[in-house]
């Protein structure tokens, strides 16, 4: 009796049987799948498979999962806000403070850990499904993020992101009063020229700079800050943060990027002294709430609480399997302050 009966997809035509199986069971390594094949637990069109076999379009592969997964994510019952879900994918509302996935010495408390727990509740075997986080948000950035449940949705949605067919809309609170009602920031972004850091720059001396464009629209002006809608037309690291900082209007609460392509000195020095191991995505963030300065307060960036005021408000794309239009929105998690 098979635990699963699979049909070989066209893009996997000609791959080895273990490679085919780890696409479908992403918490299994090729070595573990080879063992399962050698044990006679896999068939191709009802005939016993051997490790050297390759699979071809339309063939039927049966597998008995006689061994458990061997690269499990820790499953954690963290509160997960699901905006959309079906058998192929889900869209969740990531809180500020959660890394997207384990990195460095951080193995728990991430979005991937929370989603793994969510998926384990839907499958007969823990680890049978593995979250495929298709894109990423910085640790301090909150909002909508898509997660694939299976390999084909992951592949197609990844390609859609790479080809710019996914609409991403952010809300950002920036320092100072932005004069323009709308505009396009068209400045290449590359690695910051000072040292081998993860920081980026839109300055002329940025290293390996690539084209970067962000469209923006002013939503509301406050006494010491401006709320804007930002749509990245390219996908550079820290793009929105770097672009608005380059204009002289950094994101309120940004720990790294200062006005006009500057880096806040204390944070840059910490990066250098720590051997470049600490990144903005790995730092502990105490709160997901952010209160913007109003008339009675002139709070500086250094006084801000532990998150920057950037939120992935809307995500829209064609469903990778059905083609249906999917659009998800997350409400603003921080208070933009008094309007007077």
XYZ file of C-alpha atoms in Angstrom:
340
model
C 0.000 0.000 0.000
C 1.396 3.433 -0.950
C 1.546 6.426 1.407
C 1.542 8.572 -1.729
C 0.960 8.080 -5.446
C 2.526 10.825 -7.547
C 2.500 11.783 -11.217
C 5.749 13.028 -12.797
C 5.450 16.692 -13.796
C 6.850 17.848 -17.161
C 9.610 19.967 -15.606
C 10.913 16.922 -13.683
C 11.115 14.769 -16.840
C 14.380 12.806 -16.786
C 15.504 13.425 -13.191
C 16.681 10.660 -10.901
C 14.104 9.002 -8.677
C 15.588 10.368 -5.420
C 15.662 13.918 -6.826
C 12.027 13.568 -7.872
C 11.007 12.352 -4.419
C 12.772 15.107 -2.464
C 10.906 17.688 -4.556
C 7.648 16.229 -3.225
C 8.874 15.478 0.311
C 11.063 18.463 1.131
C 11.900 17.437 4.684
C 13.706 14.359 3.331
C 17.316 14.468 2.111
C 18.380 12.606 -1.063
C 20.336 10.157 1.121
C 17.220 9.246 3.121
C 15.167 8.841 -0.054
C 17.862 6.623 -1.583
C 17.568 4.360 1.455
C 13.804 4.169 1.014
C 14.251 3.307 -2.684
C 16.859 0.635 -1.902
C 14.473 -0.877 0.653
C 11.942 -1.551 -2.137
C 9.411 1.012 -0.897
C 9.161 2.929 -4.207
C 7.586 1.919 -7.512
C 7.537 3.492 -10.984
C 4.445 2.514 -12.966
C 3.940 -0.357 -10.472
C 7.460 -1.770 -11.032
C 10.011 -1.696 -8.162
C 12.403 1.243 -8.467
C 16.182 1.224 -7.952
C 18.335 4.279 -7.030
C 19.706 4.706 -10.572
C 16.232 4.957 -12.147
C 15.059 8.147 -13.787
C 11.439 9.245 -14.060
C 9.674 10.592 -17.122
C 6.668 12.767 -17.767
C 3.349 11.159 -16.868
C 4.768 8.156 -15.013
C 3.157 7.181 -11.720
C 5.438 6.915 -8.710
C 4.289 5.134 -5.561
C 6.129 5.542 -2.269
C 5.816 4.108 1.234
C 7.483 6.445 3.723
C 9.060 3.720 5.847
C 11.515 6.178 7.439
C 10.784 9.562 9.045
C 11.966 12.909 7.629
C 15.567 13.747 8.454
C 15.763 17.558 8.158
C 12.798 18.698 10.200
C 12.202 22.300 11.140
C 11.272 22.742 14.771
C 7.488 22.947 14.964
C 6.270 25.766 17.250
C 2.668 26.664 18.151
C 3.185 30.393 17.595
C 0.151 32.575 16.814
C -0.231 32.592 13.042
C -2.537 34.985 11.192
C -3.582 33.292 7.929
C -5.002 35.626 5.265
C -5.533 32.972 2.562
C -5.085 29.199 2.347
C -5.763 26.290 0.023
C -4.092 22.914 -0.637
C -1.153 24.485 -2.478
C -0.227 27.650 -0.590
C -1.058 30.111 2.149
C -0.565 33.836 2.672
C 0.178 34.903 6.234
C 0.511 38.188 8.119
C 4.035 38.175 9.589
C 4.499 40.137 12.805
C 7.479 42.435 13.214
C 10.213 40.672 15.179
C 9.953 37.281 13.442
C 12.712 36.254 11.036
C 11.297 34.470 8.003
C 13.363 31.328 8.577
C 16.133 30.020 10.844
C 19.454 31.758 10.239
C 22.786 31.689 12.059
C 22.182 30.777 15.695
C 18.441 31.455 15.450
C 16.681 28.089 15.085
C 13.291 28.863 16.625
C 10.818 31.710 16.850
C 10.666 32.195 13.085
C 7.832 32.304 10.592
C 8.985 28.949 9.193
C 8.686 27.325 12.624
C 5.142 28.641 13.037
C 4.090 27.501 9.556
C 5.654 24.067 10.090
C 3.390 23.612 13.122
C 0.405 24.773 11.060
C 1.205 22.268 8.282
C 1.866 19.385 10.689
C -1.722 19.729 11.901
C -2.874 19.060 8.305
C -0.824 15.938 7.560
C -0.741 12.419 9.034
C 3.020 12.572 9.616
C 4.976 15.481 11.168
C 7.242 16.985 8.568
C 5.398 15.492 5.601
C 4.869 19.074 4.396
C 7.596 21.713 4.598
C 6.922 25.449 4.276
C 8.366 26.926 1.110
C 8.893 30.608 1.872
C 8.881 32.110 -1.593
C 10.099 35.615 -0.741
C 11.292 37.344 2.404
C 10.645 40.315 4.626
C 13.226 41.843 6.940
C 12.833 40.755 10.520
C 11.431 44.107 11.622
C 9.112 44.424 8.609
C 5.571 43.174 9.174
C 2.887 42.122 6.739
C 1.869 39.813 3.918
C 4.080 36.937 2.842
C 3.322 33.920 0.624
C 4.286 30.370 1.624
C 4.049 27.357 -0.691
C 2.973 23.971 0.650
C 4.277 21.893 -2.249
C 7.038 22.051 -4.840
C 5.148 23.028 -8.008
C 3.418 26.001 -6.374
C 6.799 26.992 -4.914
C 8.517 26.806 -8.300
C 5.871 28.737 -10.219
C 5.403 31.414 -7.573
C 9.176 31.881 -7.306
C 9.341 32.428 -11.067
C 6.454 34.919 -10.835
C 8.418 36.923 -8.242
C 11.585 36.798 -10.358
C 9.696 37.999 -13.431
C 7.955 40.836 -11.588
C 4.447 39.409 -11.937
C 3.646 39.776 -8.232
C 2.252 43.109 -7.005
C 3.712 44.189 -3.662
C 2.455 47.307 -1.889
C 4.064 48.628 1.284
C 3.101 51.317 3.777
C 6.014 53.266 5.217
C 6.311 56.090 7.685
C 9.313 58.229 6.769
C 11.113 60.913 8.727
C 10.313 64.541 7.950
C 7.889 66.102 5.493
C 7.951 64.641 2.013
C 7.270 67.425 -0.480
C 6.179 65.380 -3.503
C 2.680 63.935 -3.700
C 3.957 60.990 -5.791
C 6.989 59.965 -7.758
C 9.441 57.323 -8.925
C 12.741 56.730 -7.149
C 15.100 55.444 -9.832
C 18.486 54.876 -8.199
C 20.707 51.800 -8.589
C 21.402 49.902 -5.348
C 24.551 47.967 -4.499
C 26.630 46.885 -1.539
C 27.709 49.620 0.822
C 31.290 50.647 0.032
C 32.481 50.567 3.657
C 33.563 47.041 4.480
C 32.096 43.674 3.593
C 28.677 44.127 5.214
C 25.119 43.132 4.377
C 24.212 46.811 4.162
C 23.161 48.367 0.857
C 23.557 51.821 -0.656
C 22.161 53.994 -3.447
C 25.246 56.233 -3.438
C 27.382 56.550 -6.598
C 30.194 54.495 -5.011
C 27.957 51.495 -4.134
C 29.558 48.221 -5.216
C 28.020 46.063 -7.946
C 25.012 48.367 -8.166
C 21.965 47.138 -10.073
C 18.934 49.078 -11.340
C 16.318 49.720 -8.640
C 12.994 51.537 -8.956
C 10.359 52.326 -6.327
C 7.074 54.086 -7.085
C 5.511 56.004 -4.193
C 2.377 57.984 -3.327
C 1.916 60.278 -0.347
C -0.957 59.265 1.922
C -0.750 61.696 4.846
C 1.581 64.271 6.341
C 2.173 64.486 10.096
C 4.118 67.087 12.071
C 7.414 65.165 11.982
C 6.768 62.284 9.583
C 4.998 61.313 6.357
C 2.965 58.188 5.604
C 3.546 56.865 2.088
C 2.503 53.953 -0.084
C 5.513 52.365 -1.789
C 5.546 49.859 -4.651
C 8.934 48.299 -5.458
C 9.245 47.685 -9.199
C 12.491 45.762 -8.684
C 13.547 43.443 -5.871
C 16.806 44.687 -4.369
C 17.759 43.943 -0.762
C 16.419 46.627 1.631
C 15.191 48.545 -1.435
C 12.461 50.708 0.120
C 14.568 51.487 3.181
C 17.587 52.470 1.073
C 15.614 54.509 -1.466
C 13.781 56.699 1.041
C 16.940 57.153 3.110
C 18.721 58.288 -0.079
C 16.048 60.995 -0.514
C 16.782 62.255 3.009
C 13.656 60.639 4.505
C 14.661 57.359 6.207
C 12.021 54.978 7.480
C 11.105 55.986 11.026
C 12.890 53.655 13.438
C 15.384 52.272 10.892
C 18.409 51.167 12.891
C 20.876 51.330 9.970
C 19.941 53.676 7.146
C 20.239 57.419 7.796
C 19.545 60.433 5.585
C 21.275 60.804 2.211
C 23.000 57.414 2.013
C 24.507 57.606 5.489
C 24.723 54.669 7.892
C 23.915 55.332 11.526
C 27.402 55.139 13.112
C 26.627 53.119 16.250
C 24.960 50.313 14.292
C 27.684 50.209 11.609
C 30.391 50.011 14.273
C 28.474 47.168 15.967
C 28.364 45.271 12.702
C 32.101 45.660 12.124
C 33.103 44.801 15.699
C 30.947 41.673 15.676
C 32.711 40.253 12.663
C 29.686 40.966 10.421
C 27.659 38.231 12.111
C 24.812 40.459 13.290
C 22.294 41.550 10.662
C 19.104 43.555 10.865
C 17.210 40.312 10.329
C 18.899 38.486 13.224
C 18.472 41.100 15.935
C 15.955 40.634 18.743
C 13.040 43.063 18.410
C 11.096 43.732 21.633
C 7.825 45.025 20.188
C 5.700 45.097 17.051
C 3.998 48.340 18.051
C 5.233 51.677 16.745
C 3.984 55.116 17.823
C 4.963 57.909 15.497
C 5.906 61.324 16.917
C 3.066 63.852 16.950
C 2.854 67.566 17.721
C 3.632 67.083 21.395
C 6.674 64.931 20.737
C 9.785 65.294 18.595
C 11.036 61.735 18.964
C 14.281 61.089 17.073
C 15.193 57.812 15.406
C 17.462 56.943 18.333
C 14.510 57.262 20.724
C 12.284 54.965 18.645
C 11.144 51.592 19.908
C 12.532 48.383 18.456
C 11.045 48.207 14.952
C 11.063 50.266 11.812
C 7.776 51.547 10.448
C 7.602 49.514 7.239
C 4.677 47.190 6.525
C 3.936 44.868 3.579
C 0.312 45.924 3.187
C -0.831 44.083 0.052
C 0.230 41.088 -2.028
C -1.497 40.204 -5.315
C -0.652 37.485 -7.852
C -2.065 34.836 -10.152
C -2.491 31.534 -8.303
C 0.405 29.305 -9.406
C -1.839 26.268 -9.971
C -5.363 27.509 -10.750
C -4.524 30.894 -12.287
C -7.113 32.578 -10.053
C -6.343 36.152 -8.990
C -5.319 36.255 -5.324
C -5.115 39.567 -3.428
C -4.449 39.745 0.320
C -4.215 42.787 2.557
C -2.897 43.233 6.084
C -4.023 46.181 8.222
C -1.449 48.684 9.421
C -0.004 47.378 12.734
C 1.486 50.673 13.904
C -0.340 53.869 14.804
C 0.523 56.753 12.458
C -0.162 59.247 15.200
C -2.327 62.358 15.427
C -3.449 64.033 12.196
C -3.688 67.530 13.630
